[in-house]
Coordinates of C-alpha atoms and ligand atoms in Angstrom, one line a residue:
M271 CA 48.1 19.9 1.9
G272 CA 48.7 17.9 -1.3
T273 CA 46.8 18.8 -4.4
N274 CA 44.6 15.7 -4.1
N275 CA 43.8 16.4 -0.5
K276 CA 42.8 19.9 -1.5
V277 CA 40.5 18.5 -4.2
V278 CA 38.9 16.0 -1.8
S279 CA 38.3 18.6 1.0
T280 CA 36.9 21.1 -1.5
S281 CA 34.6 18.4 -2.9
K282 CA 33.3 17.7 0.6
L283 CA 32.8 21.4 1.2
L284 CA 30.9 21.8 -2.1
S285 CA 28.8 18.7 -1.2
L286 CA 27.9 20.2 2.1
I287 CA 27.0 23.6 0.6
L288 CA 25.2 22.4 -2.5
R289 CA 23.3 19.5 -1.0
H290 CA 22.8 20.1 2.7
E291 CA 23.7 23.5 4.2
P292 CA 23.9 26.4 1.7
Q293 CA 23.2 28.7 4.6
L294 CA 26.7 27.8 5.9
V295 CA 28.1 30.4 3.6
G296 CA 24.9 32.5 3.3
L297 CA 23.6 31.0 0.1
T298 CA 20.2 29.8 -1.0
L299 CA 19.9 27.2 -3.7
G300 CA 18.0 28.4 -6.8
D301 CA 15.6 26.4 -9.0
G302 CA 16.9 22.9 -9.6
G303 CA 19.6 23.4 -7.0
W304 CA 21.6 25.7 -9.2
V305 CA 23.7 28.6 -7.8
R306 CA 25.8 31.2 -9.6
V307 CA 29.5 30.2 -9.6
D308 CA 30.7 33.8 -9.0
E309 CA 28.3 34.1 -6.0
L310 CA 29.4 30.8 -4.6
L311 CA 33.1 31.7 -4.8
A312 CA 32.5 35.2 -3.3
R313 CA 30.4 33.7 -0.4
C314 CA 33.0 31.0 0.3
E315 CA 35.7 33.7 0.4
Q316 CA 33.6 35.8 2.9
A317 CA 33.1 32.7 5.0
N318 CA 36.9 32.2 5.1
K319 CA 36.7 29.1 3.0
P320 CA 38.2 30.4 -0.2
I321 CA 38.0 28.3 -3.4
S322 CA 39.6 29.4 -6.7
L323 CA 37.7 29.0 -9.9
E324 CA 40.5 26.8 -11.1
L325 CA 40.1 24.5 -8.1
L326 CA 36.3 24.4 -8.5
K327 CA 36.6 23.3 -12.1
E328 CA 39.2 20.7 -11.2
V329 CA 36.8 19.3 -8.5
V330 CA 33.9 19.2 -11.0
E331 CA 36.0 17.5 -13.7
T332 CA 37.8 14.9 -11.5
S333 CA 34.9 13.9 -9.3
D334 CA 34.8 10.0 -9.5
K335 CA 31.0 10.0 -9.2
K336 CA 30.4 13.2 -11.2
R337 CA 28.9 14.8 -8.1
F338 CA 28.6 18.3 -9.6
A339 CA 27.5 19.8 -12.8
L340 CA 28.3 23.2 -14.4
S341 CA 25.8 24.8 -16.7
D342 CA 26.8 24.9 -20.4
D343 CA 27.8 28.5 -20.1
G344 CA 29.8 27.8 -16.9
L345 CA 27.9 30.4 -14.9
F346 CA 26.0 28.0 -12.6
I347 CA 26.8 24.9 -10.6
R348 CA 24.8 22.3 -8.7
A349 CA 25.1 18.9 -7.1
N350 CA 23.7 16.2 -9.4
Q351 CA 22.0 14.3 -6.5
G352 CA 22.2 13.5 -2.8
H353 CA 20.4 16.6 -1.5
S354 CA 18.8 16.8 1.9
V355 CA 17.5 20.4 1.3
E356 CA 14.2 20.4 -0.6
I357 CA 14.9 21.2 -4.2
D358 CA 13.3 19.9 -7.4
L359 CA 16.0 18.5 -9.7
G360 CA 13.6 18.6 -12.6
L361 CA 14.1 15.0 -13.5
S362 CA 11.6 13.1 -15.6
P363 CA 10.3 9.6 -14.6
T364 CA 12.2 6.9 -16.6
T365 CA 11.8 3.2 -17.1
P366 CA 14.4 1.3 -15.0
P367 CA 16.2 -1.8 -16.0
Q368 CA 14.9 -5.2 -14.8
K369 CA 17.1 -5.3 -11.7
L370 CA 18.9 -2.6 -9.7
Y371 CA 21.1 -2.9 -6.6
H372 CA 21.4 -1.2 -3.3
G373 CA 24.5 -1.6 -1.1
T374 CA 24.0 -1.2 2.6
A375 CA 25.5 -2.5 5.9
S376 CA 24.5 -5.8 7.4
R377 CA 23.6 -4.0 10.7
F378 CA 20.7 -2.2 8.9
L379 CA 19.1 -5.3 7.5
D380 CA 16.8 -6.1 10.4
A381 CA 15.2 -2.6 10.1
I382 CA 15.2 -2.8 6.3
W383 CA 13.2 -6.1 6.3
V384 CA 10.6 -4.4 8.5
K385 CA 10.2 -1.0 6.8
G386 CA 11.7 -1.5 3.4
L387 CA 14.4 0.9 2.0
Q388 CA 13.6 4.4 3.3
R389 CA 15.2 7.5 1.9
Q390 CA 16.5 8.6 5.4
A391 CA 18.0 12.1 5.2
R392 CA 18.0 12.2 1.4
H393 CA 15.3 12.9 -1.1
H394 CA 15.3 9.4 -2.5
V395 CA 16.6 5.9 -2.0
H396 CA 19.6 5.5 -4.2
L397 CA 20.0 2.5 -6.4
T398 CA 22.6 1.5 -9.0
A399 CA 22.9 -0.8 -12.0
S400 CA 26.5 -1.6 -10.9
L401 CA 27.3 -4.3 -8.3
D402 CA 30.7 -2.7 -7.8
V403 CA 29.2 0.7 -7.0
A404 CA 26.6 -1.0 -4.7
L405 CA 29.5 -2.7 -2.8
S406 CA 31.5 0.5 -2.3
V407 CA 28.4 2.4 -1.2
G408 CA 27.6 -0.4 1.3
Q409 CA 31.2 -0.4 2.6
R410 CA 30.8 3.3 3.6
H411 CA 28.4 2.1 6.4
G412 CA 30.1 -1.1 7.6
Q413 CA 30.0 -4.8 6.7
P414 CA 28.6 -4.5 3.1
V415 CA 25.6 -6.4 1.8
I416 CA 23.9 -6.0 -1.5
L417 CA 20.1 -6.1 -2.0
E418 CA 18.8 -6.9 -5.5
V419 CA 15.8 -4.8 -6.3
D420 CA 13.0 -5.9 -8.7
S421 CA 13.0 -2.5 -10.3
L422 CA 11.0 -3.2 -13.4
Q423 CA 8.3 -4.9 -11.4
M424 CA 8.1 -1.9 -9.1
H425 CA 7.8 0.4 -12.1
L426 CA 5.0 -1.8 -13.6
D427 CA 3.3 -1.6 -10.2
G428 CA 3.3 2.2 -10.5
Q429 CA 6.4 3.4 -8.8
Q430 CA 8.2 6.3 -10.4
F431 CA 11.9 6.0 -11.1
F432 CA 14.3 8.9 -11.9
Q433 CA 17.9 8.9 -13.0
S434 CA 20.2 11.7 -12.0
D435 CA 22.6 13.2 -14.4
N436 CA 25.4 11.1 -13.0
G437 CA 23.5 7.8 -13.5
V438 CA 22.2 7.1 -10.0
W439 CA 18.7 5.6 -9.9
L440 CA 16.4 7.4 -7.5
V441 CA 13.1 6.1 -6.1
E442 CA 10.9 7.1 -3.2
T443 CA 11.0 3.9 -1.3
V444 CA 11.5 0.1 -1.9
G445 CA 9.0 -2.3 -0.3
T446 CA 10.4 -5.6 1.1
Q447 CA 8.5 -7.6 -1.5
Y448 CA 10.7 -6.2 -4.2
M449 CA 14.1 -7.0 -2.5
R450 CA 16.3 -10.0 -2.3
L451 CA 19.6 -10.3 -0.3
M452 CA 22.3 -11.4 -2.7
R453 CA 24.4 -14.4 -1.7
Q454 CA 27.5 -13.5 0.3
E455 CA 30.8 -14.4 -1.4
Ligands
HQG4 C1 20.0 2.6 5.0 C2 26.9 8.2 -2.2 C3 17.6 1.2 8.4 C4 20.5 2.6 3.6 C5 26.6 6.9 -3.0 C6 21.8 3.3 3.7 C7 25.1 6.9 -3.2 C8 18.0 2.0 6.3 C9 21.6 4.4 4.8 C10 24.6 8.0 -2.2 C11 16.6 1.8 5.9 C12 21.4 5.7 4.3 C13 23.6 7.4 -1.2 C14 15.7 1.3 7.0 C15 17.6 2.5 4.2 N1 16.3 1.1 8.2 N2 18.5 1.7 7.5 N3 14.4 1.2 6.8 N4 16.4 2.1 4.7 N5 18.6 2.4 5.1 O1 24.2 7.7 2.7 O2 22.4 4.8 -0.4 O3 29.4 9.9 -2.0 O4 21.8 8.4 2.9 O5 20.7 1.3 3.2 O6 27.3 6.8 -4.2 O7 24.3 4.7 1.3 O8 27.2 11.1 -1.4 O9 22.4 6.5 1.4 O10 22.9 2.5 4.2 O11 24.7 7.2 -4.4 O12 28.2 11.3 -3.7 O13 20.3 4.0 5.4 O14 25.8 8.4 -1.5 O15 27.2 9.2 -3.1 O16 22.7 6.2 3.9 O17 24.2 6.4 -0.4 P1 22.8 7.3 2.7 P2 23.3 5.5 0.5 P3 28.0 10.5 -2.5

């Protein structure tokens, strides 16, 4: 396996453990989703999925979306967002910009226009300030489409917005009255 493949597969394994199934290697996430790095590495080794400290650090540093964070002392690690297990990331409500974007697939639009954007398996609906990011997030699901969200108006109407350490905007749900389909190129 090339170095890059190894980094990608390790990143996927860490996402799985730190967001969705810590029990896969016998771990429980602590407050804020943090786990001890030494415990994580020991558990992965026991589960026959060894990761070296060097590789772990490389994954954290090179992640295109800054998926993971190490504590200042380097003893703890967590996923910055995207969890399905119930954890409190300890984020404070923040005022969003006027508009944010959500990239999705065209096949979801009918359902979205009925129910609005729902968080599905995650803790929150994910929004971004970047059209490029929205497009690439949408492409993961199929024919991409971008919804423009009236985020500031939602906030003024009382919805809480949070921003994860890697800049993703998080919100409970987005009602259809706050969304507009952007013109297709
Ligand atoms: C859609 C990546 C039907 C929603 C990215 C999305 C992101 C509905 C899908 C992060 C719906 C859920 C999150 C409704 C929403 N009916 N479909 N009412 N409401 N949907 O993967 O936003 O690579 O859970 O539009 O950078 O695509 O994981 O969410 O298409 O920040 O680090 O249901 O994942 O980061 O899909 O992506 P996801 P997402 P990572």
